[in-house]
Amino acid sequence: MNNLKAMAEVIQKARRLLLCGHVMPDGDSLGSALALGLGLRLLGKEVTIVSSDPIPDLYQFLPGVETVIVGKVPEGDYDLLVAVDFSVQERLGSAPEAMLKKGLPVAVIDHHVNDRPFGHYNYVRTAAAATGEIIMDLLDLLQVDLELDIAINLYTAIVTDTGSFRYENTTSETHAKTARLLACGVPVSRLSNRIFGEQPLVSLKLLEAALGTLEVSPCGQIAWMSISGALIRSVEASDQHIEGLINYPRKIKGVELAIVFRELDEQRVKVSFRSKYQVDVNLLAGKFGGGGHVRASGCTVDGRLAQVKELILKEAKDLFREGSHGRHS
Ligand code: 5GP
Ligand code: MN
């Protein structure tokens, strides 16, 4: 279907909608779901927004976040499930997945690289820096006014997925859209402080501990940190405090590929990848059943932390051998 107008029609026809972002929600998935939810409510639709995982404290300021239902889908007759900011079923989480099994039609709106999104209706625009950009176009098609609450959610979606307009995905379109959001009255400095300028003390304690695990390959182009469950517990941190840690190995001059290994339990490790100019990390994560974008991706790999590190680092180091093909994107 890749036609946003057709997607707008599908959404327009539904009266009771269930909206959800991905597991381990981030600023784009939450901001996009909330902006769409607020917009659809203005059109008189019945909207239920669900999140499989808890909302990180960082995003508790988002307008409408208090209406998000965590960990379950309330009983009800829904016409359509709209999945935003992901297009693989594994990132749906178990509660909304049960609805899918009951036969509820699914619409996917996303910007990740994926040839076969899992929805009955799919709209994927990989050129969008954030799913929030697509939601903004969708709300225009649905003739929803950009009220301030909607604009704050869209701005958060865009500013987080572009790393404050610093990543390669930032385009003139991103800035043009952001200019419109600012014209709606988005308080940039207040939001910047909330999202980037302030952290709970525990995040800094975790950073201190995580930096102790920092390693750099002999070639100087790969850097990684290893976050074990014990390390997280030692500083009384939780998963939500890990977001952003990968920027530290990425910051090192000369490093092209940054990796964070996070022990989920004794059998599973979550791996995050970021690259700067050359390595296609979507391909790299894809080799381990994950995905994402060319410069930011992730996967969850079965095994103990040490084993998974060895497996991934071998594959990563291979990319830096002279004449390697997997490196260029
Ligand atoms: P993060 O490292 O911040 O968790 O994720 C970076 C990017 O990769 C995000 O765009 C995210 O959606 C994607 N990603 C992370 N983990 C997975 C995964 O397990 N599977 C897929 N398909 N994408 C992932
Ligand atoms: Mn996104």
Coordinates of C-alpha atoms and ligand atoms in Angstrom, one line a residue:
M1 CA 0.0 0.0 0.0
N2 CA 2.7 2.6 0.5
N3 CA 0.3 5.5 0.1
L4 CA -0.4 7.8 3.0
K5 CA -3.7 9.0 1.6
A6 CA -4.9 5.4 1.5
M7 CA -3.7 5.0 5.1
A8 CA -5.6 8.2 6.1
E9 CA -8.8 6.7 4.6
V10 CA -8.3 3.4 6.5
I11 CA -7.9 5.4 9.7
Q12 CA -10.8 7.7 8.8
K13 CA -13.2 4.8 8.4
A14 CA -12.3 3.3 11.9
R15 CA -14.3 4.6 14.9
R16 CA -12.7 2.8 17.8
L17 CA -8.9 2.6 17.5
L18 CA -6.2 1.0 19.5
L19 CA -2.8 2.7 19.1
C20 CA 0.6 1.3 20.2
G21 CA 4.3 2.0 19.9
H22 CA 7.0 -0.6 20.3
V23 CA 8.4 -2.4 23.3
M24 CA 10.9 -0.4 25.3
P25 CA 9.2 2.8 24.2
D26 CA 11.3 5.8 23.1
G27 CA 10.5 9.4 22.3
D28 CA 9.5 8.8 18.7
S29 CA 7.2 5.8 19.4
L30 CA 5.5 7.6 22.4
G31 CA 5.4 11.0 20.8
S32 CA 4.0 9.6 17.6
A33 CA 1.3 7.5 19.3
L34 CA 0.2 10.3 21.5
A35 CA 0.1 12.9 18.7
L36 CA -1.9 10.6 16.6
G37 CA -4.2 9.7 19.5
L38 CA -4.8 13.3 20.5
G39 CA -5.5 14.2 16.9
L40 CA -7.9 11.3 16.4
R41 CA -9.8 12.3 19.6
L42 CA -10.3 15.8 18.1
L43 CA -12.0 14.0 15.2
G44 CA -14.4 12.4 17.7
K45 CA -12.8 8.9 17.5
E46 CA -12.6 6.6 20.5
V47 CA -8.9 6.1 21.0
T48 CA -7.1 3.7 23.4
I49 CA -3.3 4.0 23.6
V50 CA -1.4 1.0 25.0
S51 CA 2.2 0.4 25.8
S52 CA 3.6 -3.1 26.4
D53 CA 6.4 -1.7 28.6
P54 CA 6.3 1.0 31.2
I55 CA 6.8 4.6 30.1
P56 CA 10.3 5.8 31.1
D57 CA 10.2 8.7 33.6
L58 CA 11.9 10.9 31.0
Y59 CA 8.7 10.9 28.9
Q60 CA 6.2 11.4 31.7
F61 CA 5.8 15.0 30.7
L62 CA 4.3 14.3 27.3
P63 CA 0.8 15.7 26.9
G64 CA -1.7 12.9 27.1
V65 CA 0.7 10.3 28.6
E66 CA -1.6 9.8 31.6
T67 CA -4.1 8.2 29.2
V68 CA -1.6 5.5 28.1
I69 CA -2.5 2.0 29.4
V70 CA 0.6 -0.1 30.3
G71 CA 0.9 -3.8 30.0
K72 CA -2.7 -4.7 28.9
V73 CA -5.3 -4.0 26.4
P74 CA -8.7 -3.0 27.9
E75 CA -11.7 -5.2 26.9
G76 CA -13.5 -3.5 24.0
D77 CA -14.6 -3.7 20.4
Y78 CA -11.9 -2.2 18.3
D79 CA -12.0 -1.6 14.6
L80 CA -8.3 -1.1 14.0
L81 CA -4.9 -1.5 15.7
V82 CA -2.5 1.2 14.6
A83 CA 1.2 0.3 15.2
V84 CA 3.6 3.2 15.1
D85 CA 7.4 3.3 14.8
F86 CA 8.0 -0.4 14.2
S87 CA 7.1 -2.9 11.5
V88 CA 8.2 -6.2 12.9
Q89 CA 5.7 -8.2 15.0
E90 CA 8.3 -9.1 17.6
R91 CA 8.4 -5.4 18.8
L92 CA 4.6 -5.4 19.4
G93 CA 4.7 -6.9 22.8
S94 CA 2.3 -9.6 24.1
A95 CA -0.8 -7.7 25.0
P96 CA -1.4 -6.1 21.6
E97 CA -0.2 -9.2 19.9
A98 CA -3.2 -11.1 21.5
M99 CA -5.5 -8.6 19.7
L100 CA -3.8 -9.5 16.4
K101 CA -4.4 -13.1 17.0
K102 CA -8.1 -12.3 17.6
G103 CA -8.2 -11.0 14.0
L104 CA -8.1 -7.2 14.6
P105 CA -6.9 -5.5 11.4
V106 CA -3.5 -3.8 11.8
A107 CA -2.2 -0.6 10.2
V108 CA 1.6 -0.1 10.4
I109 CA 3.1 3.4 10.2
D110 CA 6.9 3.4 10.4
H111 CA 10.2 4.7 9.1
H112 CA 12.4 1.6 9.8
V113 CA 13.9 -0.3 6.9
N114 CA 11.7 -3.3 6.4
D115 CA 10.6 -5.0 3.1
R116 CA 7.8 -6.9 4.7
P117 CA 6.0 -5.0 7.4
F118 CA 3.5 -7.1 9.4
G119 CA 0.3 -5.0 9.1
H120 CA -2.7 -5.6 6.9
Y121 CA -2.2 -1.9 5.8
N122 CA 1.3 -0.6 5.8
Y123 CA 2.9 2.8 5.3
V124 CA 6.7 2.9 5.6
R125 CA 8.8 5.9 4.7
T126 CA 12.5 5.3 5.5
A127 CA 13.4 8.8 4.4
A128 CA 11.5 10.2 7.4
A129 CA 13.9 11.0 10.3
A130 CA 11.2 10.1 12.8
T131 CA 7.8 8.4 12.6
G132 CA 6.6 11.8 14.0
E133 CA 7.2 13.4 10.6
I134 CA 4.8 10.9 9.0
I135 CA 2.2 11.4 11.7
M136 CA 2.4 15.1 11.0
D137 CA 1.6 14.5 7.3
L138 CA -1.1 12.1 8.3
L139 CA -2.8 14.6 10.6
D140 CA -2.7 17.2 7.8
L141 CA -4.4 14.7 5.5
L142 CA -7.0 14.1 8.2
Q143 CA -7.4 17.9 8.6
V144 CA -6.5 17.9 12.2
D145 CA -5.3 21.2 13.6
L146 CA -1.9 21.1 15.2
E147 CA -2.8 22.0 18.8
L148 CA 0.1 22.7 21.1
D149 CA -0.2 19.3 22.9
I150 CA 0.0 17.6 19.6
A151 CA 3.0 19.7 18.5
I152 CA 4.9 19.0 21.7
N153 CA 4.6 15.3 21.1
L154 CA 5.6 15.6 17.5
Y155 CA 8.6 17.8 18.4
T156 CA 9.7 15.2 21.0
A157 CA 9.4 12.4 18.4
I158 CA 11.6 14.4 15.9
V159 CA 14.2 15.8 18.3
T160 CA 14.9 12.5 20.0
D161 CA 15.2 10.4 16.8
T162 CA 17.5 13.0 15.2
G163 CA 19.6 13.4 18.4
S164 CA 18.7 17.2 18.3
F165 CA 19.0 17.4 14.5
R166 CA 22.5 16.1 14.6
Y167 CA 22.2 12.7 12.9
E168 CA 22.4 11.9 9.2
N169 CA 18.7 11.3 9.0
T170 CA 18.0 15.1 9.5
T171 CA 16.8 16.7 6.3
S172 CA 15.5 20.1 5.2
E173 CA 12.0 18.5 5.5
T174 CA 12.7 17.7 9.1
H175 CA 13.6 21.4 9.8
A176 CA 10.6 22.6 7.7
K177 CA 8.3 20.5 9.8
T178 CA 10.0 21.5 13.0
A179 CA 9.6 25.2 12.1
R180 CA 5.8 24.6 11.9
L181 CA 5.8 23.0 15.3
L182 CA 7.7 25.9 16.8
A183 CA 5.1 28.3 15.2
C184 CA 2.5 26.4 17.3
G185 CA 4.3 27.5 20.4
V186 CA 6.5 24.5 21.3
P187 CA 8.7 25.6 24.2
V188 CA 12.1 24.5 22.8
S189 CA 14.3 25.4 25.7
R190 CA 12.0 23.8 28.3
L191 CA 11.8 20.6 26.3
S192 CA 15.5 20.5 25.7
N193 CA 16.2 20.7 29.4
R194 CA 13.7 18.0 30.1
I195 CA 14.9 15.6 27.4
F196 CA 18.6 16.2 27.2
G197 CA 19.7 18.6 29.9
E198 CA 18.6 16.8 33.1
Q199 CA 19.1 13.3 34.3
P200 CA 18.4 11.6 37.6
L201 CA 21.5 11.0 39.7
V202 CA 21.2 7.3 39.2
S203 CA 21.9 7.8 35.4
L204 CA 25.2 9.4 36.2
K205 CA 26.1 6.6 38.6
L206 CA 25.3 4.1 35.9
L207 CA 27.4 6.1 33.4
E208 CA 30.3 6.0 35.8
A209 CA 30.0 2.2 36.2
A210 CA 29.4 1.7 32.5
L211 CA 32.5 3.7 31.5
G212 CA 34.5 1.3 33.6
T213 CA 33.5 -1.4 31.0
L214 CA 34.5 0.6 28.0
E215 CA 36.7 -1.2 25.5
V216 CA 38.1 -0.1 22.1
S217 CA 39.3 -2.5 19.4
P218 CA 43.0 -2.4 18.5
C219 CA 42.1 -0.6 15.2
G220 CA 40.4 2.1 17.2
Q221 CA 37.2 2.0 15.1
I222 CA 35.0 -0.1 17.3
A223 CA 34.1 0.7 20.9
W224 CA 31.7 -1.0 23.2
M225 CA 30.4 -1.2 26.8
S226 CA 29.0 -4.2 28.6
I227 CA 26.1 -3.7 31.0
S228 CA 25.5 -6.8 33.2
G229 CA 22.5 -7.2 35.4
A230 CA 24.9 -7.0 38.4
L231 CA 26.2 -3.7 37.2
I232 CA 22.7 -2.2 36.9
R233 CA 21.7 -3.5 40.3
S234 CA 24.9 -2.2 41.9
V235 CA 23.9 1.3 41.2
E236 CA 20.1 0.7 41.7
A237 CA 19.4 1.7 38.1
S238 CA 16.9 0.2 35.7
D239 CA 16.5 -0.4 31.9
Q240 CA 15.2 3.1 31.3
H241 CA 18.5 4.6 32.5
I242 CA 20.5 2.9 29.7
E243 CA 19.1 5.1 26.9
G244 CA 21.8 7.4 25.7
L245 CA 24.7 5.5 27.1
I246 CA 25.7 4.4 23.6
N247 CA 26.6 8.0 22.8
Y248 CA 29.8 7.6 24.9
P249 CA 31.5 4.9 22.9
R250 CA 30.2 6.7 19.8
K251 CA 31.8 10.0 20.9
I252 CA 35.3 8.6 20.8
K253 CA 37.3 10.2 18.0
G254 CA 38.1 7.6 15.3
V255 CA 35.3 5.3 16.4
E256 CA 33.0 4.3 13.5
L257 CA 31.0 1.6 15.2
A258 CA 29.7 1.8 18.8
I259 CA 28.0 -1.1 20.6
V260 CA 26.3 -1.6 23.9
F261 CA 25.7 -5.0 25.3
R262 CA 22.9 -5.3 27.9
E263 CA 22.4 -8.5 29.8
L264 CA 18.6 -9.0 29.9
D265 CA 18.8 -12.2 31.9
E266 CA 21.1 -15.3 31.9
Q267 CA 20.0 -16.3 28.5
R268 CA 19.5 -13.1 26.5
V269 CA 21.5 -10.0 25.6
K270 CA 20.1 -6.8 24.1
V271 CA 22.6 -5.3 21.7
S272 CA 22.5 -1.7 20.4
F273 CA 24.6 -0.5 17.4
R274 CA 25.4 3.0 16.2
S275 CA 27.6 4.0 13.3
K276 CA 28.9 7.3 12.0
Y277 CA 29.6 7.2 8.3
Q278 CA 30.1 3.8 6.8
V279 CA 28.9 0.7 8.6
D280 CA 25.3 -0.3 7.7
V281 CA 24.2 -1.4 11.2
N282 CA 20.8 -2.4 10.0
L283 CA 22.5 -5.1 8.0
L284 CA 24.7 -6.0 11.0
A285 CA 21.7 -6.3 13.4
G286 CA 19.8 -8.2 10.7
K287 CA 22.4 -11.0 10.9
F288 CA 21.2 -11.5 14.5
G289 CA 17.5 -11.3 13.9
G290 CA 17.2 -7.5 14.6
G291 CA 17.1 -4.4 12.5
G292 CA 16.5 -0.7 12.7
H293 CA 18.2 2.0 10.6
V294 CA 21.5 2.3 8.6
R295 CA 23.1 4.3 11.5
A296 CA 21.1 3.0 14.5
S297 CA 19.9 -0.5 15.1
G298 CA 19.5 -3.3 17.7
C299 CA 18.8 -7.0 18.3
T300 CA 18.3 -9.4 21.1
V301 CA 20.6 -12.4 21.0
D302 CA 20.2 -15.7 23.0
G303 CA 23.3 -16.6 25.1
R304 CA 25.4 -15.5 28.0
L305 CA 26.9 -12.0 27.9
A306 CA 30.5 -13.2 27.3
Q307 CA 29.4 -15.5 24.4
V308 CA 27.2 -12.9 22.8
K309 CA 30.0 -10.3 23.0
E310 CA 32.4 -12.7 21.3
L311 CA 29.9 -13.6 18.5
I312 CA 29.0 -10.0 17.7
L313 CA 32.5 -8.5 18.0
K314 CA 33.8 -11.2 15.6
E315 CA 31.2 -10.2 13.1
A316 CA 31.9 -6.5 13.7
K317 CA 35.7 -6.8 13.4
D318 CA 35.2 -8.6 10.1
L319 CA 33.5 -5.5 8.7
F320 CA 36.7 -3.5 9.2
R321 CA 38.9 -5.9 7.2
E322 CA 40.2 -4.4 4.1
G323 CA 37.9 -4.8 1.1
S324 CA 34.9 -5.8 3.2
H325 CA 31.6 -5.4 1.4
G326 CA 29.3 -5.1 4.4
R327 CA 30.8 -1.9 5.4
H328 CA 29.5 0.6 2.9
S329 CA 25.9 1.8 2.7
Ligands
5GP1 P1 18.1 1.1 20.5 O1 19.5 0.7 20.3 O2 18.0 2.6 20.8 O3 17.3 0.2 21.3 O4 17.5 1.0 19.0 C1 18.1 1.6 17.9 C2 17.2 1.4 16.7 O5 17.1 0.0 16.3 C3 15.8 1.8 16.9 O6 15.3 2.4 15.7 C4 15.0 0.5 17.1 O7 13.7 0.6 16.7 C5 15.8 -0.5 16.4 N1 15.9 -1.8 17.2 C6 16.4 -2.0 18.4 N2 16.3 -3.2 18.8 C7 15.7 -3.9 17.8 C8 15.3 -5.3 17.6 O8 15.4 -6.1 18.4 N3 14.7 -5.6 16.4 C9 14.5 -4.6 15.4 N4 13.9 -5.0 14.3 N5 14.9 -3.3 15.6 C10 15.4 -3.0 16.7
MN2 MN 11.6 6.1 15.3

